[in-house]
Short mmCIF file of N, CA and C in Angstrom, two decimals:
data_model
loop_
_atom_site.label_atom_id
_atom_site.label_comp_id
_atom_site.label_asym_id
_atom_site.label_seq_id
_atom_site.Cartn_x
_atom_site.Cartn_y
_atom_site.Cartn_z
N MET A 16 118.64 -57.79 -16.88
CA MET A 16 117.33 -57.59 -16.72
C MET A 16 116.58 -58.87 -16.03
N PRO A 17 115.62 -58.23 -14.85
CA PRO A 17 115.60 -58.92 -13.64
C PRO A 17 113.99 -59.32 -14.17
N PRO A 18 113.53 -60.91 -13.69
CA PRO A 18 112.33 -61.35 -13.91
C PRO A 18 111.46 -60.20 -13.94
N PRO A 19 109.87 -59.84 -14.23
CA PRO A 19 109.35 -58.75 -14.14
C PRO A 19 109.07 -59.00 -13.10
N ARG A 20 108.93 -59.98 -12.56
CA ARG A 20 108.30 -59.63 -10.74
C ARG A 20 109.11 -59.54 -9.78
N LEU A 21 110.36 -59.87 -10.07
CA LEU A 21 111.58 -59.60 -9.17
C LEU A 21 111.48 -58.17 -7.98
N PRO A 22 111.47 -57.29 -9.14
CA PRO A 22 110.75 -55.82 -8.04
C PRO A 22 109.65 -56.52 -7.27
N ILE A 23 109.11 -56.89 -7.61
CA ILE A 23 108.22 -56.42 -6.83
C ILE A 23 107.72 -57.19 -5.17
N ARG A 24 108.54 -58.63 -5.76
CA ARG A 24 108.83 -59.26 -4.04
C ARG A 24 109.75 -58.37 -3.68
N LEU A 25 111.14 -57.64 -4.43
CA LEU A 25 112.26 -57.32 -3.28
C LEU A 25 111.03 -56.24 -2.39
N TYR A 26 110.25 -55.45 -2.36
CA TYR A 26 109.52 -54.20 -1.95
C TYR A 26 108.96 -54.74 -1.02
N ARG A 27 107.92 -56.30 -1.51
CA ARG A 27 107.57 -56.49 -0.19
C ARG A 27 108.45 -57.15 0.39
N ALA A 28 109.59 -57.54 0.53
CA ALA A 28 110.95 -58.11 1.11
C ALA A 28 111.02 -56.68 1.93
N GLY A 29 110.50 -55.10 1.90
CA GLY A 29 111.05 -54.41 2.47
C GLY A 29 112.24 -53.81 1.91
N LEU A 30 112.63 -54.63 0.33
CA LEU A 30 114.01 -54.07 0.49
C LEU A 30 113.84 -52.75 -1.09
N GLY A 31 112.74 -52.11 -0.78
CA GLY A 31 112.41 -51.14 -1.39
C GLY A 31 113.41 -50.02 -2.38
N ALA A 32 114.35 -49.96 -0.61
CA ALA A 32 115.33 -48.36 -0.97
C ALA A 32 116.41 -48.77 -2.56
N LEU A 33 116.53 -50.42 -2.40
CA LEU A 33 117.30 -50.87 -3.70
C LEU A 33 117.35 -50.21 -4.34
N PHE A 34 116.10 -49.49 -4.69
CA PHE A 34 115.64 -48.96 -6.30
C PHE A 34 116.11 -47.48 -6.59
N GLY A 35 116.33 -47.10 -5.11
CA GLY A 35 116.84 -45.21 -4.80
C GLY A 35 115.15 -44.95 -5.14
N LYS A 36 115.35 -43.83 -6.22
CA LYS A 36 114.32 -42.87 -6.97
C LYS A 36 114.01 -43.24 -8.35
N ARG A 37 114.73 -44.72 -8.92
CA ARG A 37 114.50 -44.81 -10.54
C ARG A 37 113.66 -45.33 -10.56
N LEU A 38 112.92 -46.52 -9.98
CA LEU A 38 111.69 -47.21 -9.77
C LEU A 38 110.52 -47.00 -8.54
N LEU A 39 109.50 -47.18 -9.07
CA LEU A 39 108.30 -46.77 -8.09
C LEU A 39 107.20 -47.98 -8.33
N LEU A 40 106.83 -48.62 -6.96
CA LEU A 40 105.40 -49.60 -7.22
C LEU A 40 104.20 -49.11 -6.94
N VAL A 41 103.48 -49.22 -7.83
CA VAL A 41 102.40 -48.25 -7.93
C VAL A 41 101.58 -49.15 -7.60
N HIS A 42 100.39 -48.88 -6.55
CA HIS A 42 99.67 -50.20 -6.30
C HIS A 42 98.37 -49.11 -6.79
N HIS A 43 97.23 -50.10 -7.67
CA HIS A 43 96.13 -49.39 -8.37
C HIS A 43 95.25 -50.54 -8.07
N THR A 44 94.03 -50.36 -8.40
CA THR A 44 92.80 -51.12 -9.05
C THR A 44 92.68 -51.25 -10.31
N GLY A 45 91.93 -52.83 -10.15
CA GLY A 45 91.72 -53.08 -11.87
C GLY A 45 90.10 -52.17 -12.25
N ARG A 46 90.02 -51.75 -13.71
CA ARG A 46 88.87 -51.67 -13.72
C ARG A 46 88.24 -51.98 -13.82
N HIS A 47 88.53 -53.19 -13.94
CA HIS A 47 86.97 -54.91 -14.28
C HIS A 47 86.56 -55.35 -12.87
N THR A 48 87.91 -55.91 -12.54
CA THR A 48 87.59 -55.89 -11.70
C THR A 48 87.79 -55.74 -10.09
N GLY A 49 87.91 -54.44 -9.92
CA GLY A 49 88.05 -54.02 -8.98
C GLY A 49 89.00 -54.42 -7.68
N ILE A 50 90.12 -55.13 -8.18
CA ILE A 50 91.07 -56.33 -7.28
C ILE A 50 92.16 -55.04 -7.56
N ARG A 51 92.62 -55.21 -6.25
CA ARG A 51 93.57 -54.56 -6.22
C ARG A 51 95.23 -55.22 -7.00
N ARG A 52 96.50 -54.10 -8.15
CA ARG A 52 97.14 -54.81 -8.81
C ARG A 52 98.56 -53.84 -8.11
N GLN A 53 99.63 -54.33 -8.71
CA GLN A 53 101.01 -53.66 -8.45
C GLN A 53 101.85 -53.95 -9.73
N VAL A 54 102.56 -52.70 -9.97
CA VAL A 54 103.27 -52.73 -11.07
C VAL A 54 104.89 -51.80 -10.52
N VAL A 55 105.99 -51.99 -10.76
CA VAL A 55 106.83 -51.42 -10.82
C VAL A 55 107.10 -50.67 -11.99
N LEU A 56 107.30 -49.23 -12.09
CA LEU A 56 107.46 -48.64 -13.09
C LEU A 56 108.82 -48.02 -13.13
N GLU A 57 109.50 -47.47 -13.89
CA GLU A 57 110.75 -47.03 -14.35
C GLU A 57 110.44 -44.91 -14.29
N VAL A 58 111.00 -44.27 -13.31
CA VAL A 58 110.61 -42.91 -12.87
C VAL A 58 111.23 -42.24 -14.14
N ILE A 59 110.66 -41.16 -14.82
CA ILE A 59 111.13 -40.43 -15.58
C ILE A 59 111.59 -39.04 -15.10
N ALA A 60 110.86 -38.58 -13.89
CA ALA A 60 110.99 -37.76 -13.27
C ALA A 60 110.61 -36.98 -11.96
N TYR A 61 111.37 -37.18 -10.86
CA TYR A 61 110.48 -36.97 -9.49
C TYR A 61 110.88 -35.52 -8.96
N GLU A 62 110.19 -35.11 -8.47
CA GLU A 62 109.77 -33.82 -8.46
C GLU A 62 109.42 -33.70 -6.78
N ARG A 63 110.01 -32.31 -5.78
CA ARG A 63 109.44 -31.78 -5.29
C ARG A 63 109.74 -30.37 -4.54
N ASP A 64 108.49 -30.20 -4.22
CA ASP A 64 108.48 -29.06 -4.23
C ASP A 64 107.71 -28.81 -2.79
N GLY A 65 108.84 -28.54 -1.60
CA GLY A 65 108.72 -28.21 -0.36
C GLY A 65 108.17 -29.62 -0.15
N ASP A 66 106.57 -29.68 0.73
CA ASP A 66 105.44 -31.03 1.13
C ASP A 66 105.33 -31.50 -0.33
N ARG A 67 104.99 -30.77 -1.68
CA ARG A 67 104.30 -31.75 -2.66
C ARG A 67 105.52 -32.66 -3.19
N LEU A 68 105.78 -33.71 -3.79
CA LEU A 68 106.41 -34.54 -4.71
C LEU A 68 104.85 -35.11 -5.63
N SER A 69 106.05 -35.98 -7.04
CA SER A 69 105.04 -36.14 -7.87
C SER A 69 106.19 -37.10 -8.00
N TRP A 70 105.89 -37.96 -9.02
CA TRP A 70 106.51 -38.88 -9.74
C TRP A 70 105.88 -38.81 -10.96
N THR A 71 106.83 -39.27 -12.22
CA THR A 71 106.22 -39.13 -13.91
C THR A 71 107.06 -40.63 -14.47
N VAL A 72 105.61 -41.81 -14.85
CA VAL A 72 106.10 -42.65 -15.42
C VAL A 72 105.71 -42.63 -16.82
N ALA A 73 106.24 -43.37 -17.84
CA ALA A 73 106.19 -43.64 -18.93
C ALA A 73 104.86 -44.84 -19.22
N ALA A 74 103.83 -45.49 -19.91
CA ALA A 74 103.44 -45.87 -20.59
C ALA A 74 103.89 -46.72 -21.48
N GLY A 75 105.48 -47.49 -21.78
CA GLY A 75 106.67 -48.05 -21.85
C GLY A 75 105.89 -48.95 -23.44
N PHE A 76 104.86 -49.58 -23.11
CA PHE A 76 104.06 -50.64 -24.09
C PHE A 76 102.77 -50.08 -24.40
N GLY A 77 102.46 -48.42 -23.96
CA GLY A 77 101.47 -47.51 -25.04
C GLY A 77 100.42 -47.42 -23.91
N PRO A 78 99.09 -47.10 -24.06
CA PRO A 78 97.98 -46.57 -23.39
C PRO A 78 97.23 -47.70 -23.31
N SER A 79 97.68 -48.64 -24.19
CA SER A 79 96.79 -49.65 -23.51
C SER A 79 96.80 -50.73 -22.67
N SER A 80 98.09 -49.91 -21.96
CA SER A 80 98.60 -51.26 -20.91
C SER A 80 97.54 -50.73 -19.70
N ALA A 81 97.45 -52.42 -19.15
CA ALA A 81 96.51 -52.65 -18.07
C ALA A 81 96.72 -51.75 -16.79
N TRP A 82 97.56 -51.10 -16.28
CA TRP A 82 97.97 -50.11 -15.52
C TRP A 82 97.79 -49.15 -15.52
N TYR A 83 98.24 -48.22 -16.82
CA TYR A 83 97.75 -47.08 -17.51
C TYR A 83 96.18 -47.01 -17.57
N GLN A 84 95.42 -47.78 -17.99
CA GLN A 84 94.04 -48.09 -18.02
C GLN A 84 93.21 -47.78 -17.28
N ASN A 85 93.92 -49.32 -16.45
CA ASN A 85 93.14 -48.86 -14.64
C ASN A 85 93.26 -47.52 -13.80
N LEU A 86 94.62 -46.75 -14.04
CA LEU A 86 94.68 -45.55 -13.40
C LEU A 86 94.18 -44.66 -14.10
N ARG A 87 93.96 -44.63 -15.25
CA ARG A 87 93.01 -43.25 -16.31
C ARG A 87 91.17 -43.68 -16.29
N HIS A 88 90.54 -45.26 -15.32
CA HIS A 88 89.42 -45.60 -14.53
C HIS A 88 89.38 -44.67 -13.16
N SER A 89 90.37 -45.23 -12.81
CA SER A 89 89.78 -45.05 -11.14
C SER A 89 91.87 -43.95 -10.49
N PRO A 90 92.16 -42.76 -10.68
CA PRO A 90 93.37 -42.29 -10.98
C PRO A 90 94.09 -42.63 -9.22
N GLN A 91 93.13 -42.70 -8.22
CA GLN A 91 93.68 -42.85 -6.94
C GLN A 91 94.31 -43.97 -7.01
N ALA A 92 96.00 -43.83 -6.07
CA ALA A 92 96.77 -45.23 -6.30
C ALA A 92 97.96 -44.68 -5.19
N VAL A 93 98.50 -45.74 -4.53
CA VAL A 93 99.59 -46.19 -3.93
C VAL A 93 100.54 -45.86 -4.63
N VAL A 94 101.90 -45.23 -4.19
CA VAL A 94 102.94 -45.42 -4.24
C VAL A 94 104.24 -45.41 -3.60
N GLN A 95 105.10 -46.71 -3.98
CA GLN A 95 105.68 -46.97 -3.03
C GLN A 95 107.39 -46.62 -3.04
N SER A 96 108.12 -45.38 -3.00
CA SER A 96 108.86 -45.06 -3.23
C SER A 96 110.26 -45.16 -1.84
N GLY A 97 111.04 -46.21 -2.86
CA GLY A 97 112.35 -46.47 -1.44
C GLY A 97 111.32 -47.68 0.35
N ASN A 98 111.09 -47.02 1.56
CA ASN A 98 110.42 -47.85 1.64
C ASN A 98 109.05 -47.15 2.18
N HIS A 99 108.97 -46.23 1.89
CA HIS A 99 107.37 -44.71 1.64
C HIS A 99 106.46 -45.20 1.24
N ARG A 100 105.62 -45.46 1.32
CA ARG A 100 104.06 -45.23 0.38
C ARG A 100 103.65 -43.68 1.09
N TYR A 101 103.27 -43.64 -0.25
CA TYR A 101 102.48 -41.91 -0.41
C TYR A 101 101.11 -43.04 -1.21
N THR A 102 100.22 -41.72 -0.66
CA THR A 102 98.42 -41.43 -1.62
C THR A 102 98.84 -40.83 -2.36
N THR A 103 98.85 -41.53 -3.72
CA THR A 103 98.69 -40.29 -4.74
C THR A 103 97.47 -39.87 -5.94
N THR A 104 97.50 -38.91 -6.94
CA THR A 104 96.51 -38.73 -7.93
C THR A 104 97.21 -39.07 -9.46
N ALA A 105 96.43 -39.81 -10.09
CA ALA A 105 97.28 -39.74 -11.55
C ALA A 105 96.55 -38.09 -12.30
N ARG A 106 97.37 -38.11 -12.53
CA ARG A 106 97.28 -36.91 -13.72
C ARG A 106 97.44 -37.18 -15.09
N PHE A 107 97.40 -36.70 -15.91
CA PHE A 107 97.92 -37.42 -17.62
C PHE A 107 98.24 -35.94 -18.19
N PRO A 108 99.85 -36.30 -18.42
CA PRO A 108 100.83 -34.83 -19.01
C PRO A 108 100.04 -34.14 -20.67
N SER A 109 99.55 -33.65 -21.00
CA SER A 109 99.40 -33.72 -22.74
C SER A 109 100.83 -33.59 -23.57
N PRO A 110 100.59 -33.73 -24.57
CA PRO A 110 101.12 -34.30 -25.29
C PRO A 110 102.60 -33.21 -25.11
N GLU A 111 102.65 -31.99 -24.94
CA GLU A 111 102.99 -30.75 -25.01
C GLU A 111 104.32 -31.10 -24.12
N ASP A 112 103.73 -31.77 -22.95
CA ASP A 112 104.11 -31.89 -21.30
C ASP A 112 105.02 -33.19 -21.81
N GLY A 113 104.75 -33.97 -22.80
CA GLY A 113 105.68 -35.44 -22.87
C GLY A 113 106.68 -34.75 -23.30
N GLY A 114 106.75 -33.78 -24.32
CA GLY A 114 107.57 -33.78 -25.13
C GLY A 114 108.65 -33.29 -24.36
N ALA A 115 108.15 -31.85 -23.29
CA ALA A 115 108.92 -31.24 -22.32
C ALA A 115 109.47 -32.67 -21.62
N LEU A 116 109.26 -33.33 -21.39
CA LEU A 116 109.40 -34.69 -20.14
C LEU A 116 111.08 -35.13 -21.06
N MET A 117 110.15 -35.57 -22.26
CA MET A 117 111.31 -36.46 -22.48
C MET A 117 113.35 -35.35 -23.58
N ALA A 118 112.46 -34.41 -23.28
CA ALA A 118 114.00 -33.67 -23.98
C ALA A 118 114.53 -33.25 -22.43
N ARG A 119 113.74 -33.55 -21.17
CA ARG A 119 114.79 -33.48 -20.50
C ARG A 119 115.72 -34.45 -19.13
N TYR A 120 114.32 -35.78 -20.00
CA TYR A 120 115.07 -37.19 -19.57
C TYR A 120 116.03 -37.69 -20.02
N ALA A 121 116.31 -37.77 -21.32
CA ALA A 121 117.49 -38.13 -22.90
C ALA A 121 118.42 -37.34 -22.35
N PRO A 122 119.27 -35.99 -21.57
CA PRO A 122 120.01 -36.52 -21.29
C PRO A 122 120.67 -36.84 -20.76
N ALA A 123 119.95 -37.02 -19.55
CA ALA A 123 120.32 -37.76 -18.34
C ALA A 123 120.88 -39.30 -17.83
N HIS A 124 119.64 -39.94 -18.95
CA HIS A 124 119.34 -41.26 -19.47
C HIS A 124 119.31 -41.38 -21.02
N PRO A 125 120.61 -41.19 -21.31
CA PRO A 125 120.87 -41.36 -22.94
C PRO A 125 119.92 -43.08 -23.46
N ARG A 126 120.30 -43.94 -22.44
CA ARG A 126 120.24 -45.55 -22.51
C ARG A 126 119.03 -46.07 -23.24
N PRO A 127 118.48 -45.39 -21.38
CA PRO A 127 116.96 -46.03 -21.01
C PRO A 127 115.78 -45.15 -21.86
N ALA A 128 116.52 -43.80 -22.40
CA ALA A 128 115.35 -43.07 -23.90
C ALA A 128 115.84 -42.94 -24.30
N ARG A 129 116.82 -43.72 -25.14
CA ARG A 129 116.84 -44.06 -26.50
C ARG A 129 115.37 -45.48 -26.86
N ARG A 130 116.17 -46.25 -25.66
CA ARG A 130 115.29 -47.53 -26.05
C ARG A 130 113.74 -47.31 -25.65
N LEU A 131 113.36 -46.76 -24.86
CA LEU A 131 112.13 -46.10 -24.39
C LEU A 131 111.44 -45.46 -26.12
N CYS A 132 112.13 -44.33 -26.75
CA CYS A 132 111.53 -44.03 -28.14
C CYS A 132 111.73 -45.20 -28.78
N SER A 133 112.53 -45.94 -28.73
CA SER A 133 112.57 -46.71 -29.61
C SER A 133 111.43 -48.18 -29.92
N PHE A 134 111.16 -48.42 -28.70
CA PHE A 134 110.05 -49.42 -28.71
C PHE A 134 108.74 -48.93 -28.78
N MET A 135 108.39 -47.18 -28.74
CA MET A 135 107.50 -46.55 -28.68
C MET A 135 107.57 -46.25 -30.61
N GLY A 136 108.49 -46.96 -31.61
CA GLY A 136 108.17 -46.55 -32.35
C GLY A 136 108.77 -45.43 -33.11
N SER A 137 109.69 -44.32 -32.43
CA SER A 137 110.07 -43.34 -32.35
C SER A 137 112.01 -43.31 -33.07
N ASP A 138 112.36 -42.59 -33.67
CA ASP A 138 113.94 -43.06 -34.31
C ASP A 138 114.31 -41.99 -33.62
N VAL A 139 115.17 -41.83 -32.77
CA VAL A 139 115.58 -40.61 -32.52
C VAL A 139 116.92 -41.08 -32.95
N ASP A 140 117.42 -39.16 -32.94
CA ASP A 140 119.11 -38.99 -33.26
C ASP A 140 119.81 -38.21 -32.18
N GLY A 141 119.47 -38.57 -31.08
CA GLY A 141 119.61 -37.99 -30.09
C GLY A 141 119.49 -36.53 -29.56
N SER A 142 119.17 -35.51 -31.34
CA SER A 142 118.57 -34.41 -30.62
C SER A 142 117.86 -33.82 -29.18
N GLU A 143 117.77 -32.61 -28.62
CA GLU A 143 116.32 -32.51 -28.09
C GLU A 143 115.51 -32.65 -28.46
N ALA A 144 115.11 -31.96 -30.60
CA ALA A 144 113.98 -31.73 -31.13
C ALA A 144 113.57 -33.38 -31.27
N ALA A 145 114.17 -34.09 -31.65
CA ALA A 145 113.63 -35.62 -31.98
C ALA A 145 112.93 -36.39 -30.50
N TYR A 146 113.74 -36.17 -28.56
CA TYR A 146 112.93 -36.79 -28.41
C TYR A 146 111.98 -35.79 -27.84
N ARG A 147 111.73 -34.59 -28.10
CA ARG A 147 110.79 -34.09 -28.26
C ARG A 147 109.47 -34.10 -28.57
N ARG A 148 109.63 -34.31 -29.78
CA ARG A 148 108.76 -34.64 -30.85
C ARG A 148 108.59 -37.02 -30.45
N ALA A 149 109.78 -37.27 -30.54
CA ALA A 149 109.23 -38.96 -29.26
C ALA A 149 108.31 -38.86 -27.80
N GLY A 150 108.68 -37.34 -27.19
CA GLY A 150 107.61 -36.87 -26.18
C GLY A 150 106.09 -37.34 -26.27
N HIS A 151 106.15 -36.18 -27.56
CA HIS A 151 104.86 -36.05 -27.88
C HIS A 151 103.31 -37.12 -27.95
N ARG A 152 104.68 -38.72 -28.50
CA ARG A 152 103.74 -39.79 -28.72
C ARG A 152 103.60 -40.31 -27.44
N ILE A 153 104.27 -40.68 -26.25
CA ILE A 153 104.80 -41.38 -25.52
C ILE A 153 103.49 -41.28 -24.22
N PRO A 154 102.59 -42.03 -23.73
CA PRO A 154 101.40 -41.62 -22.45
C PRO A 154 102.70 -41.71 -21.22
N PHE A 155 102.02 -40.34 -20.83
CA PHE A 155 102.91 -40.22 -19.26
C PHE A 155 101.78 -40.31 -18.63
N VAL A 156 102.21 -40.27 -17.10
CA VAL A 156 101.28 -40.64 -15.77
C VAL A 156 101.96 -39.44 -14.71
N ARG A 157 101.68 -38.66 -14.37
CA ARG A 157 102.26 -38.34 -13.31
C ARG A 157 101.17 -38.36 -12.02
N LEU A 158 102.19 -38.98 -10.54
CA LEU A 158 102.05 -38.95 -9.76
C LEU A 158 101.53 -38.12 -8.65
N GLU A 159 101.09 -37.83 -8.00
CA GLU A 159 101.17 -36.45 -7.69
C GLU A 159 100.47 -36.75 -6.04
N ALA A 160 101.42 -36.90 -5.20
CA ALA A 160 100.85 -37.17 -3.38
C ALA A 160 100.13 -36.15 -2.82
N SER A 161 99.54 -36.93 -2.10
CA SER A 161 98.37 -36.25 -1.01
C SER A 161 99.39 -35.28 0.27
N PRO A 162 98.91 -34.60 0.22
CA PRO A 162 99.07 -33.31 1.35
C PRO A 162 99.96 -34.31 2.27
N GLY A 163 101.01 -34.04 3.45
CA GLY A 163 101.39 -35.14 4.59
C GLY A 163 101.99 -35.77 4.19
N PRO A 164 102.66 -36.26 5.84
CA PRO A 164 104.06 -37.30 5.90
C PRO A 164 103.68 -38.98 5.24
N PRO A 165 104.52 -39.19 4.55
CA PRO A 165 104.50 -40.70 3.94
C PRO A 165 103.37 -41.55 4.89
N ARG A 166 103.11 -42.94 4.20
CA ARG A 166 102.01 -43.33 4.93
C ARG A 166 103.13 -44.55 5.72
N GLY A 167 104.41 -44.30 5.87
CA GLY A 167 105.15 -45.54 6.80
C GLY A 167 106.42 -46.13 6.12
#
């Protein structure tokens, strides 16, 4: 696994396309300091419906993660997917939606899904029901892009 700041450096060097749609650079605002912050997160779900784009990410360290709390306080963010930037608004799916997200994500990405669930304290047996139960307890964030073309 690369050092935590390495993906941010690669994005800054214009190499974000190396990550495809699996990783996303999120520019958010610190809730206490007002300083711009960055975090690279794994994408759980990517959706495109015409001009509408959204990325769903999980707070793998729980709801006390700084970036998660920052988005709760100030839901406007800029995300960088590949070499394109999008203005987004953070939405927070319900536990039921989280369960559905994990049930869809797990078959496509079994190892990361099992690790995420384990890290969050959920023992899963590989069944859809187990992933659905685990997804109820994982805090997810859906970053919805504003209409219009990417910023660059």
